[in-house]
Short mmCIF file of C-alpha atoms in Angstrom, two decimals:
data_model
loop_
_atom_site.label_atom_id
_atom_site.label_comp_id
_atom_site.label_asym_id
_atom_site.label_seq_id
_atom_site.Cartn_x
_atom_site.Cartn_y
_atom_site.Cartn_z
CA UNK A 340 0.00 0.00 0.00
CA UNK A 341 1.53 3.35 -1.21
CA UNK A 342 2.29 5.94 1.73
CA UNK A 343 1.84 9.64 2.03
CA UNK A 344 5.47 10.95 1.92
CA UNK A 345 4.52 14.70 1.64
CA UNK A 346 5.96 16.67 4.10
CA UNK A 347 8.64 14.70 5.41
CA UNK A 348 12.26 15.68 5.39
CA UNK A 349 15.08 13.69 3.53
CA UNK A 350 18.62 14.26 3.51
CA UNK A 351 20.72 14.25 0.86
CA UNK A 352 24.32 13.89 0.30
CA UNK A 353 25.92 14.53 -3.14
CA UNK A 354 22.91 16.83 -3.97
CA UNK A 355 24.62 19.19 -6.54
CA UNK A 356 24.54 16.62 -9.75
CA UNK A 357 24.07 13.18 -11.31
CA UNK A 358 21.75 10.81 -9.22
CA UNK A 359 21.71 13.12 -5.98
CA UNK A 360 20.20 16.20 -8.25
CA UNK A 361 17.58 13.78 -9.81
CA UNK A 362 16.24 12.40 -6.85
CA UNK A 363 16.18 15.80 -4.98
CA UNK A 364 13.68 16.85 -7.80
CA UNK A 365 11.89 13.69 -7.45
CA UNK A 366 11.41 13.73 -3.84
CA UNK A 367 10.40 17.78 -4.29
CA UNK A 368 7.62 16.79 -6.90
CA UNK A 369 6.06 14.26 -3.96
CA UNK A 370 6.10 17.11 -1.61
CA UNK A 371 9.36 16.24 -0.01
CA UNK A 372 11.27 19.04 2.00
CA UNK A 373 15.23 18.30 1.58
CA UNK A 374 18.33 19.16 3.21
CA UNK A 375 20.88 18.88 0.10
CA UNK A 376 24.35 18.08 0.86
CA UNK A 377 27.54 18.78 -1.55
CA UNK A 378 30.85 20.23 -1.36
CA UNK A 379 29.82 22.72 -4.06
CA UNK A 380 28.01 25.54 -2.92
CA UNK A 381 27.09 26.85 -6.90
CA UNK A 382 26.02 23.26 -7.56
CA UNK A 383 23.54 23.36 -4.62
CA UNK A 384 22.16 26.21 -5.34
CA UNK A 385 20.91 24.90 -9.13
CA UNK A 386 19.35 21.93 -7.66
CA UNK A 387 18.01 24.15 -4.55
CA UNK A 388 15.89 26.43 -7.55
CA UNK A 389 14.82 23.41 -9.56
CA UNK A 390 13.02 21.66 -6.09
CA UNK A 391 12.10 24.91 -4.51
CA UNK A 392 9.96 25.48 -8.17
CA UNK A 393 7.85 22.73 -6.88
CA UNK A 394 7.27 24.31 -3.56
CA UNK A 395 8.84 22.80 -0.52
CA UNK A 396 11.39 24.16 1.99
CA UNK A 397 15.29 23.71 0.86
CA UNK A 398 18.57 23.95 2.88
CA UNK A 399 21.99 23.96 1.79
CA UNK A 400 24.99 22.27 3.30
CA UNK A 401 28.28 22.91 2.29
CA UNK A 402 29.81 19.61 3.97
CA UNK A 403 32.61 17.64 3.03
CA UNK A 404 31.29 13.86 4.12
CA UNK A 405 34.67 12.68 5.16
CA UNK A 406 34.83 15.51 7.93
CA UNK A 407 33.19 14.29 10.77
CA UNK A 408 33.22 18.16 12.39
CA UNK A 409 31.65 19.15 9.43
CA UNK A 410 28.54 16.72 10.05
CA UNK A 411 28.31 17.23 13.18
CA UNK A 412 27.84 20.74 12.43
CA UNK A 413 25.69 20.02 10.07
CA UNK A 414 23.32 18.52 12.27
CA UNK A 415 23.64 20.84 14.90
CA UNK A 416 21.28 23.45 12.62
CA UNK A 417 18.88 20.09 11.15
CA UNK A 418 15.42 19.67 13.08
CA UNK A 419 14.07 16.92 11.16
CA UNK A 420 15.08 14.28 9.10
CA UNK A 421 12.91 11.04 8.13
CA UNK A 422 14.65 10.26 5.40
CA UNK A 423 18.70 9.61 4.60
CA UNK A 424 20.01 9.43 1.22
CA UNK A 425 23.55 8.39 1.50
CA UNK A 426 24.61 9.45 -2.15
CA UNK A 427 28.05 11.16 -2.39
CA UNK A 428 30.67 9.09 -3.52
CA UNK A 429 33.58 9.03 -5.98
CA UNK A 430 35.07 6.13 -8.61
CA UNK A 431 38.87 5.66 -8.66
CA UNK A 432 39.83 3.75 -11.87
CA UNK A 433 43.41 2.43 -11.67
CA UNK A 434 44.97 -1.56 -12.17
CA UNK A 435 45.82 -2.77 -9.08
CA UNK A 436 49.22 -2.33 -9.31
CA UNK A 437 49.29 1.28 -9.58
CA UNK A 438 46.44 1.55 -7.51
CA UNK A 439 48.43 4.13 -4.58
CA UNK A 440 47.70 4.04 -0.62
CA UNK A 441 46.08 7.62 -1.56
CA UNK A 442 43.38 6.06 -4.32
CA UNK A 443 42.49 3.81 -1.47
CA UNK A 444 42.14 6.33 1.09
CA UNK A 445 40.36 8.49 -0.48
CA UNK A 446 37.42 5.48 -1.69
CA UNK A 447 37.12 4.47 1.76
CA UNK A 448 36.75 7.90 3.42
CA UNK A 449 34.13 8.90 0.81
CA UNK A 450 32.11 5.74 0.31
CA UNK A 451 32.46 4.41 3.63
CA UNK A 452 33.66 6.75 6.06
CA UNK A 453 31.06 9.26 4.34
CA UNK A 454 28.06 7.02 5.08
CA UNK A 455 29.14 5.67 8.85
CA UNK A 456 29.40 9.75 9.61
CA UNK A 457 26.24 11.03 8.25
CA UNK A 458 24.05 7.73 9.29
CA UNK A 459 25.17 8.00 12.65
CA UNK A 460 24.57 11.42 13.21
CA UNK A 461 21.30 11.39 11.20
CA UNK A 462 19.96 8.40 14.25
CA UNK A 463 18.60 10.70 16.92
CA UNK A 464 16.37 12.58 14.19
CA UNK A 465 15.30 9.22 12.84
CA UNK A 466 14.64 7.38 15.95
CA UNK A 467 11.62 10.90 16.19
CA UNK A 468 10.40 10.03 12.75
CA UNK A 469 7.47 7.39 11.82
CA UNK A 470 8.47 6.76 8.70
CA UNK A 471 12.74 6.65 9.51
CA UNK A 472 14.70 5.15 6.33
CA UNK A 473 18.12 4.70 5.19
CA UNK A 474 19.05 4.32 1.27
CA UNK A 475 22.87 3.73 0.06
CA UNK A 476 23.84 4.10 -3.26
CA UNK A 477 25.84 1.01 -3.67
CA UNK A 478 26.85 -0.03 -7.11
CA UNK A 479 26.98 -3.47 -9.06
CA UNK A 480 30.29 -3.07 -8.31
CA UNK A 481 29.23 -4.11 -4.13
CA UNK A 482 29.42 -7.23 -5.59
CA UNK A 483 31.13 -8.01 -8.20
CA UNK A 484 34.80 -7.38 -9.59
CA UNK A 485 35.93 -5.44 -12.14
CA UNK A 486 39.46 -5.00 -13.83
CA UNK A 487 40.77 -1.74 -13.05
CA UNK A 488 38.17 -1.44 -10.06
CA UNK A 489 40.28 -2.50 -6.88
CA UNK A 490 39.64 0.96 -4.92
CA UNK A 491 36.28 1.52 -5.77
CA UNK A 492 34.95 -2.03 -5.43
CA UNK A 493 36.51 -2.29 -1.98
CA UNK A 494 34.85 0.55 -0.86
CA UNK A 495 31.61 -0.52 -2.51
CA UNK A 496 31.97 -4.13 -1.08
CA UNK A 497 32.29 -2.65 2.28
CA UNK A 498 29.92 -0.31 2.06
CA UNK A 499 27.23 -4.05 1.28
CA UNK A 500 28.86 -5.20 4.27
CA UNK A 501 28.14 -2.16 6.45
CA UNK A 502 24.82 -1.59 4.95
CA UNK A 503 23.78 -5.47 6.56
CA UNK A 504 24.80 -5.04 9.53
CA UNK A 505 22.89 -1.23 10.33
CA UNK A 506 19.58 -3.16 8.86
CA UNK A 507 19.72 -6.04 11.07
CA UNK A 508 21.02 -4.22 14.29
CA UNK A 509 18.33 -0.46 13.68
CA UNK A 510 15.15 -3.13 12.44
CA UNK A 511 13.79 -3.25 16.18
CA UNK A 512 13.86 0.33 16.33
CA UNK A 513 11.64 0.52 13.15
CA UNK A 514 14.35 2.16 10.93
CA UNK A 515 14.64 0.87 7.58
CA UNK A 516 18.27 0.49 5.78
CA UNK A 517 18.54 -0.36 1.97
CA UNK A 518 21.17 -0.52 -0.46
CA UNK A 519 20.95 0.21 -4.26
CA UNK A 520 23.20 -1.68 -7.01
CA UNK A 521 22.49 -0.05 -10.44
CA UNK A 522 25.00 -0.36 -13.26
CA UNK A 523 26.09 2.14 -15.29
CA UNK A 524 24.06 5.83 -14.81
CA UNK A 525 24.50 8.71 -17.14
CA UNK A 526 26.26 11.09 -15.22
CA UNK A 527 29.32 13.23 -15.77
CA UNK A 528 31.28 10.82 -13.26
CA UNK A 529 30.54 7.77 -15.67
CA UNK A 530 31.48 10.48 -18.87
CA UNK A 531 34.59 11.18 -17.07
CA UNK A 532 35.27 7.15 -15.99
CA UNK A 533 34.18 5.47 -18.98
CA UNK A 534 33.42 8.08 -21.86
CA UNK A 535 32.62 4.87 -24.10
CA UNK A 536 29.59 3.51 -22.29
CA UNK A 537 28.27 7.20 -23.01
CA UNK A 538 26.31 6.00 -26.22
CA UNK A 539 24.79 2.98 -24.80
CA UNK A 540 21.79 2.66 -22.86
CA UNK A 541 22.37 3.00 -19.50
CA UNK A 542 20.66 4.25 -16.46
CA UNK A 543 19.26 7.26 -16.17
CA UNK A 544 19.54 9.23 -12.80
CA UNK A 545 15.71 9.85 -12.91
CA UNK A 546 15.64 5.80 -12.70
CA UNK A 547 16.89 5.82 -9.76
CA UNK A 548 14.52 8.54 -8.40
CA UNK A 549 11.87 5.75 -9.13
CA UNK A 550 13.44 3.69 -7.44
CA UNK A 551 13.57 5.69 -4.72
CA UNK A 552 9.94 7.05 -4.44
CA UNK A 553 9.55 3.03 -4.56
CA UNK A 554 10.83 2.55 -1.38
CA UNK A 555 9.54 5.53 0.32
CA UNK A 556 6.37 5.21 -0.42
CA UNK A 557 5.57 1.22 0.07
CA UNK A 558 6.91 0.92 3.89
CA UNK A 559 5.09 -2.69 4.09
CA UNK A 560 6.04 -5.57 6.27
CA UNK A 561 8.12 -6.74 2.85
CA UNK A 562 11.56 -5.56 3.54
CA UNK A 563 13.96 -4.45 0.86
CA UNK A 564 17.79 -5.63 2.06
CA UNK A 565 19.24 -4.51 -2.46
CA UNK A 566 18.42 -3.44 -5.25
CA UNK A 567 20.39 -4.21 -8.27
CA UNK A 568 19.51 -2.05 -11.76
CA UNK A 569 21.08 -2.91 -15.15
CA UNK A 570 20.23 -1.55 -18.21
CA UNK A 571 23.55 -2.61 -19.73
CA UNK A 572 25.97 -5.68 -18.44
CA UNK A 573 29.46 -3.55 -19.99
CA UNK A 574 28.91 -0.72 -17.59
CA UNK A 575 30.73 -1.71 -14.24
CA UNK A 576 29.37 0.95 -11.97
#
């Protein structure tokens, strides 16, 4: 049975482009208000006009997920949240072998580090809500391998790992956690990554604001652990 979602207030992180931007709108349309999230202020504040054209309440924060003052700052000016979209994240493309301590560091601290911060902090707000959820954006790559993927599908595995364990252990306390595995998404990260999946038909971002609305909206006693979305089985993301 589909739920009322209007006038609840979802977090997002990654809010300025790609997926984040798309789902903002989305979630706007349904009468969502959002707290977007981004390192880039003049990013923000394009997806901040497109949802506040559909008339709900917008913040801006300029947060770098890694930083745990930062979030915690963050949430020091938040009253509500219901809903967390855990969406920031970056792709490091290198073999293995020249795959550096740095690459590493800087896919765990963003998809991983990123998540644990802003999830944590978000659980006093959500243990207030009726409707509490948690969605990461996970990738194919959570689990599977791909050459020239060793950084990013560490992180991503991880980040399946983590994602199982906050379901099972915030359940009792009504708060749901899910985890999304699309493949490739047009976005300028994948342009950027892997400029010859560009053509083909891959996801769009406003797919995954289905997606989304999908599991706000039909809060049943069916639980949701993944979600895996392909449109195209060359595009490893």
């Amino acid at each position: 049975m589909r739920m009322e979602i209007r006038g609840r207030t979802a977090l997002i992180t990654g809010a300025g482009a790609g997926i984040g931007k798309a789902v903002a709108v989305r979630l706007a349309e349904l009468g969502v208000n959002l707290l977007l999230c981004g390192r880039g202020r003049e990013k923000l504040e394009k997806t901040k006009e497109l949802c506040e054209e559909k008339g709900v309440h917008v913040e801006l924060f300029v947060v770098d997920v890694r930083r745990e003052e930062q979030i915690r700052q963050m949430f020091g000016g938040i009253s509500q949240v219901d809903y967390v979209i855990n969406n920031a994240g970056v792709v490091i493309s290198a073999p293995f072998e020249e795959t550096t301590t740095e690459m590493m560091d800087l896919a765990y601290e963003t998809n991983i580090r990123g998540v644990f911060l802003v999830s944590k902090y978000a659980l006093p707000f959500l243990r207030e809500s009726e409707c509490p959820t948690i969605i990461n954006m996970g990738s194919v790559v959570s689990v599977q391998g791909y050459v020239d993927q060793c950084a990013y599908a560490a992180s991503k595995h991880a980040l399946m790992g983590m994602t199982k364990v906050m379901a099972k252990e915030l359940a009792p306390e009504n708060i749901r956690v899910h985890i999304l595995c699309p493949g490739g998404i047009m976005t300028d990260m994948l342009k950027e990554v892997r400029p010859e999946l560009a053509d083909g038909p891959v996801i769009l971002p406003e797919d995954i604001g289905d997606i989304m609305e999908f599991l706000l909206t039909h809060r049943t006693n069916a639980v949701i652990d993944e979600i895996h979305v392909h449109r195209s089985s060359k595009a490893p993301f």
